[in-house]
Coordinates of C-alpha atoms and ligand atoms in Angstrom, one line a residue:
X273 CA 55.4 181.4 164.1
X274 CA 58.3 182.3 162.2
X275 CA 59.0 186.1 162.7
X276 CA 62.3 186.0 160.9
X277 CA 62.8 188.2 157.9
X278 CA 62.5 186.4 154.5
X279 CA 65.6 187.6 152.3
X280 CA 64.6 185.5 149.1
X281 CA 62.6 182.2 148.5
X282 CA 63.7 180.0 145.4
X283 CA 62.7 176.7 144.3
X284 CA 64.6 174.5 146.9
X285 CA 65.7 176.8 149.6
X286 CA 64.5 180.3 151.7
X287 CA 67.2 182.6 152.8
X288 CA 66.2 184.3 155.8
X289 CA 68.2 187.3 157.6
X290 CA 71.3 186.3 160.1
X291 CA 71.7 186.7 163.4
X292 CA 74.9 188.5 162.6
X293 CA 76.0 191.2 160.1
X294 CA 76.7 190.0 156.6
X295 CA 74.9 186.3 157.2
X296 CA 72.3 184.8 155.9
X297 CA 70.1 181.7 157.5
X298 CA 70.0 179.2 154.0
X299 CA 66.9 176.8 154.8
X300 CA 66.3 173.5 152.9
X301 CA 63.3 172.8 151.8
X302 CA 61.7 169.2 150.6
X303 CA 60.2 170.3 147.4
X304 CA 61.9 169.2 144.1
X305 CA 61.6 170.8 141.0
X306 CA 62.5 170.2 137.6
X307 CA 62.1 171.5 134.2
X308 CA 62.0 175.1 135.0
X309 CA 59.6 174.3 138.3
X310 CA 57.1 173.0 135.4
X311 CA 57.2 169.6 137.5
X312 CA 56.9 169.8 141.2
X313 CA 56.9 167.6 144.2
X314 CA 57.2 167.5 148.4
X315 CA 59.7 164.9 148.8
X316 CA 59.7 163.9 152.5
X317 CA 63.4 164.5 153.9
X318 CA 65.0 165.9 151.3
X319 CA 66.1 168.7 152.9
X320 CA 67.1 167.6 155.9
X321 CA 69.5 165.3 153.7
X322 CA 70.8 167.7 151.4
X323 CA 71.5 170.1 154.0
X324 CA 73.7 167.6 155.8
X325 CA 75.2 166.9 151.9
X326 CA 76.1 170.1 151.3
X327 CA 77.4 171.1 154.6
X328 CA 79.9 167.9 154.6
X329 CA 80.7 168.8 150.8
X330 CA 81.9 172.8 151.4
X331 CA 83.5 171.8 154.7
X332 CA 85.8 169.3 152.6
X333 CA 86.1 171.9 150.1
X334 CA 87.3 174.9 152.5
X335 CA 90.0 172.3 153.8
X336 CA 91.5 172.3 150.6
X337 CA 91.4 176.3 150.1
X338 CA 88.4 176.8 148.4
X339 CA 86.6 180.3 149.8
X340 CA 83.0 179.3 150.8
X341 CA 79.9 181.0 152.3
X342 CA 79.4 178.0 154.6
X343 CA 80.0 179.3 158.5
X344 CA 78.4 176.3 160.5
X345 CA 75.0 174.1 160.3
X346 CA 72.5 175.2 162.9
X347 CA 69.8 172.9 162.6
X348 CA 68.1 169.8 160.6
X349 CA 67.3 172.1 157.7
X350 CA 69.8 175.3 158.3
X351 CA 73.3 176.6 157.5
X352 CA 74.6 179.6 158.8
X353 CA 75.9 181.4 155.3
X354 CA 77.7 184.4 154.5
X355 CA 76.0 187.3 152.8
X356 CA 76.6 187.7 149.2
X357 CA 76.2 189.5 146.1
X358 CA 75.4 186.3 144.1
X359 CA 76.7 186.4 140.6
X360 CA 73.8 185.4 138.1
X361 CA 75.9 182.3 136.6
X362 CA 75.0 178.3 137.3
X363 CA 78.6 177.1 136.4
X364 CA 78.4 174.0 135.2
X365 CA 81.5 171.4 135.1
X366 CA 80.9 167.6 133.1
X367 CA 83.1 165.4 133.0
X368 CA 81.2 162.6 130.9
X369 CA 78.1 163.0 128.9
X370 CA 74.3 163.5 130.3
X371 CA 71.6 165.6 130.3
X372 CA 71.6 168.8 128.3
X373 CA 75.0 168.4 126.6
X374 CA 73.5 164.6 125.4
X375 CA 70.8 166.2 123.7
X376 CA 72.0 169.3 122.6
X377 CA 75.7 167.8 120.9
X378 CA 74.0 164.2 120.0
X379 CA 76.5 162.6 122.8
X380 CA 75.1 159.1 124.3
X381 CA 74.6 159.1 127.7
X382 CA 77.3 158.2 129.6
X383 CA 80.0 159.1 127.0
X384 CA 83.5 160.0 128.5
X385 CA 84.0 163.8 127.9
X386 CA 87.6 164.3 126.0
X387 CA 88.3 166.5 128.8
X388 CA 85.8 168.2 131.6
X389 CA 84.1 171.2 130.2
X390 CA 82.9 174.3 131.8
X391 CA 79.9 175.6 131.1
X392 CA 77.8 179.2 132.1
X393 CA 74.0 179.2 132.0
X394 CA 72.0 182.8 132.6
X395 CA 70.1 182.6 135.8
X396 CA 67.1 183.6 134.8
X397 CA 63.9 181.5 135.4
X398 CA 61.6 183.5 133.5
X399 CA 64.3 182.5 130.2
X400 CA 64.9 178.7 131.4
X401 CA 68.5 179.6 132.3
X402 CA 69.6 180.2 128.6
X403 CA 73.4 178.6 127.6
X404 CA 75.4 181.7 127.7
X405 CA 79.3 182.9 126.4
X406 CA 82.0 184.9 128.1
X407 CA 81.1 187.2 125.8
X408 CA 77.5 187.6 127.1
X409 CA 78.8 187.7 130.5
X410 CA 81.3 190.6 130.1
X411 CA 79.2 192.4 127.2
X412 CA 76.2 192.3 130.4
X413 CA 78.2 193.0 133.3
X414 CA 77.4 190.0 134.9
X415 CA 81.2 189.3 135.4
X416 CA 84.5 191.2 134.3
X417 CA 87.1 189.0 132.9
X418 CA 89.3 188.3 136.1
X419 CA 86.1 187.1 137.8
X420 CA 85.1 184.5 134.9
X421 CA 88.8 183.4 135.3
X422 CA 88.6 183.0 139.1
X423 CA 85.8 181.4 138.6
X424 CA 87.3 178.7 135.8
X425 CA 89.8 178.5 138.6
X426 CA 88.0 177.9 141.0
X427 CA 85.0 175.0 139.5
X428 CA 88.5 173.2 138.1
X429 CA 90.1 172.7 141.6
X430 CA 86.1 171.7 142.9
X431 CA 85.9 168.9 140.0
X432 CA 89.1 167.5 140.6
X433 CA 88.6 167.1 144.5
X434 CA 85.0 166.2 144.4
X435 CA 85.7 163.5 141.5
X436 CA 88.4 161.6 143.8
X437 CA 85.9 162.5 146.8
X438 CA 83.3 160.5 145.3
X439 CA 85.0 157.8 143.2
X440 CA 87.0 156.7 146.7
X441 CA 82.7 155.7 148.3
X442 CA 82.3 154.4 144.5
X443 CA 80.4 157.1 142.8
X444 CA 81.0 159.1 139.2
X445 CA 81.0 162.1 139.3
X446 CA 79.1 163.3 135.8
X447 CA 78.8 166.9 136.2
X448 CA 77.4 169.3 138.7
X449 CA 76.1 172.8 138.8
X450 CA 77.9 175.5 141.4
X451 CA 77.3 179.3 142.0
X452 CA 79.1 182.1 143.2
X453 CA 78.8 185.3 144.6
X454 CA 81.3 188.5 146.0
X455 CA 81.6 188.8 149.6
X456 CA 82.3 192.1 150.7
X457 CA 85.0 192.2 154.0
X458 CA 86.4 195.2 155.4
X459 CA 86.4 197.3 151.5
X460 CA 87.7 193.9 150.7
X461 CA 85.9 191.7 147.9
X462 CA 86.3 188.5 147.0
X463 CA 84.3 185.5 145.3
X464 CA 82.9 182.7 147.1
X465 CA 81.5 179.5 146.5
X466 CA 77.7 179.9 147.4
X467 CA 74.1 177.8 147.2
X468 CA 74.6 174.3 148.2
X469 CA 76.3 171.0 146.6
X470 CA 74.0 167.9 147.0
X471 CA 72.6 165.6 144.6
X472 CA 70.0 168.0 144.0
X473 CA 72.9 169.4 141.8
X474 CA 75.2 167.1 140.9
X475 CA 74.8 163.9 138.8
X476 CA 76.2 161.2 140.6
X477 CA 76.2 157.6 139.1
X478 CA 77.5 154.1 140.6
X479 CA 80.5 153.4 139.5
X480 CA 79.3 149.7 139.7
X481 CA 76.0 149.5 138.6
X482 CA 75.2 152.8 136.8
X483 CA 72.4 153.6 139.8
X484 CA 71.7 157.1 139.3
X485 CA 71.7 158.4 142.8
X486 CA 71.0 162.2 142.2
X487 CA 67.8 163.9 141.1
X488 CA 67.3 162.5 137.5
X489 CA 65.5 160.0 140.2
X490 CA 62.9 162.4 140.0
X491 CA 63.4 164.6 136.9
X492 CA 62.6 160.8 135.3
X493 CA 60.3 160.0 137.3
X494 CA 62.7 157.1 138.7
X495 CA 61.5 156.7 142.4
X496 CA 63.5 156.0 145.2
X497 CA 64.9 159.6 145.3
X498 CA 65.4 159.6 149.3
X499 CA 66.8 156.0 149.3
X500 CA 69.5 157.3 146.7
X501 CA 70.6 160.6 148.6
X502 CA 70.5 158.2 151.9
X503 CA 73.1 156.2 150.2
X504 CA 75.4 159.3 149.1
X505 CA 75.5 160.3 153.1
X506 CA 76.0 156.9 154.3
X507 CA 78.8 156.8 151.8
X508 CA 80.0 159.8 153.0
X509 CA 79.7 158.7 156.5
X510 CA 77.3 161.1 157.4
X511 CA 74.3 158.9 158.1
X512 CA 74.4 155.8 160.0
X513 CA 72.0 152.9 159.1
X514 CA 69.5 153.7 162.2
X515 CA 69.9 157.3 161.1
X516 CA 71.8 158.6 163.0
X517 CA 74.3 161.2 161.4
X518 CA 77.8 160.6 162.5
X519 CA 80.8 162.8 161.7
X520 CA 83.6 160.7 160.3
X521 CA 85.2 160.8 156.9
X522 CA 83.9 159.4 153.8
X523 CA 83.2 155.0 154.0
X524 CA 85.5 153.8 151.6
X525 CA 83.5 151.1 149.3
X526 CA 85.8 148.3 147.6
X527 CA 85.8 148.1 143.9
X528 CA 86.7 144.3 144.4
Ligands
UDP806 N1 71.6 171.7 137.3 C1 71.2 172.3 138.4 N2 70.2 173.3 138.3 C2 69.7 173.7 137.1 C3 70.2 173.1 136.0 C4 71.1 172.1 136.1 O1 71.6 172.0 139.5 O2 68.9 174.6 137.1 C5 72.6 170.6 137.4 C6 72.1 169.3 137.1 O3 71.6 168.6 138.2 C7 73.3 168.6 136.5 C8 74.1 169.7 135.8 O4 73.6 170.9 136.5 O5 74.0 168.0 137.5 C9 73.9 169.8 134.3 O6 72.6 169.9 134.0 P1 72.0 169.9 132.5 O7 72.5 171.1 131.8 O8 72.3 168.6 131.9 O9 70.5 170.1 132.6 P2 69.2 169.2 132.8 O10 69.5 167.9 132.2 O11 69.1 169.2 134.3 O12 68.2 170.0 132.2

């Protein structure tokens, strides 16, 4: 059925050719995977929710400035995305203690960071995306200096906006994992946010109750991963209780 031409398939999502010079289709899928694909799963929906997610989360983010391949949402499951050269870097930002930087430092879960730190991780699968320096990432030519420092740049002004975006519907934002890549415009070049925002990537707690409402649902074997990521959009005001996405702002939720 699908005649399209498939640019790249990863664990999540398919990039297919665009319809126009220098885009890309990016297509959610509902699989979840975790611990380097070693643990796998269809989870009904996910997709279709993280692709709304994401779309609402880089529309917000290009208000404020930030340069993103997000052009428009065409369907259920598909973006519209600028072409790029992606930059083999997950940056990750935390901003309180979980996960990898629990076990790795001895840090409890949950533990306030003394300030948010920025991390790089090698995108490699085959290596289980090894921790990585600025000095790996110039001495390899994955980035030169003045891109790391965009990038910096750029994942500080995303923390700051997306941790007042989400503490405003009563979440905490932990940490979340972005990428980047270089468009290329007229012999112009510039980096852009890339791959999606959702809680496929983020850890989001309640601020109230400590819920996790991302995918350590399923990395833990939790449950109630769709329920959670149905809560983040109704939050956002992106999903209505019969369904129904909407498209106003963020629901504020009161602290009381
Ligand atoms: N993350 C991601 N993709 C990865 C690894 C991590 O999106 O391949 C996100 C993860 O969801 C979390 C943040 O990056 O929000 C930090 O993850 P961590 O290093 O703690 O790794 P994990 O506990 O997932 O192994």
């Amino acid at each position: 059925m699908n005649r399209r031409r498939k640019i790249y398939e990863g664990k999540a999502k398919i990039l297919y050719e665009g319809p126009e010079p220098s885009t890309l289709i990016q297509h959610f899928k509902d699989d979840a995977t975790a611990f380097n694909a070693q643990k796998h799963e269809q989870i009904e929906g996910k997709g279709v929710l993280n692709n709304r997610i994401s779309e609402y989360v880089f529309t917000r983010l290009a208000e404020i400035g930030i340069p993103t391949h997000f052009v428009r949402r065409l369907n259920m499951r598909e973006q519209l995305v600028r072409e790029v050269e992606i930059i083999p870097l997950e940056v990750v930002v935390r901003n309180v203690a979980a996960g990898s930087i629990s076990k790795r430092l001895g840090l409890e879960e949950g533990t306030a960071l003394p300030r948010s730190i920025i991390e790089f991780y090698y995108k490699n699968d085959k290596l289980g995306d090894p921790l990585v320096t600025e000095e790996h990432i110039t001495a390899f030519n994955w980035a030169n200096p003045q891109e790391i420092d965009e990038i910096m740049a750029l994942v500080l002004r995303i923390n700051d906006f997306l941790s007042g975006l989400f503490l405003g519907i009563g979440i905490r934002l932990v940490d979340f994992k972005v990428e980047f890549g270089r468009h290329f415009e007229n012999d112009m070049m510039r980096i852009i946010l890339a791959d999606e925002i959702s809680p496929d990537s983020c850890r989001l707690w309640d601020v109230e109750t400590q819920n996790r409402l991302d995918k350590d649902r399923f990395r833990r074997d939790m449950g109630g991963l769709i329920e959670a990521y149905q809560e983040v959009a109704r939050r956002l005001g992106i999903l209505v209780e019969n369904g129904h996405p909407k498209a106003s702002g963020p629901v504020l939720v009161s602290s009381k």
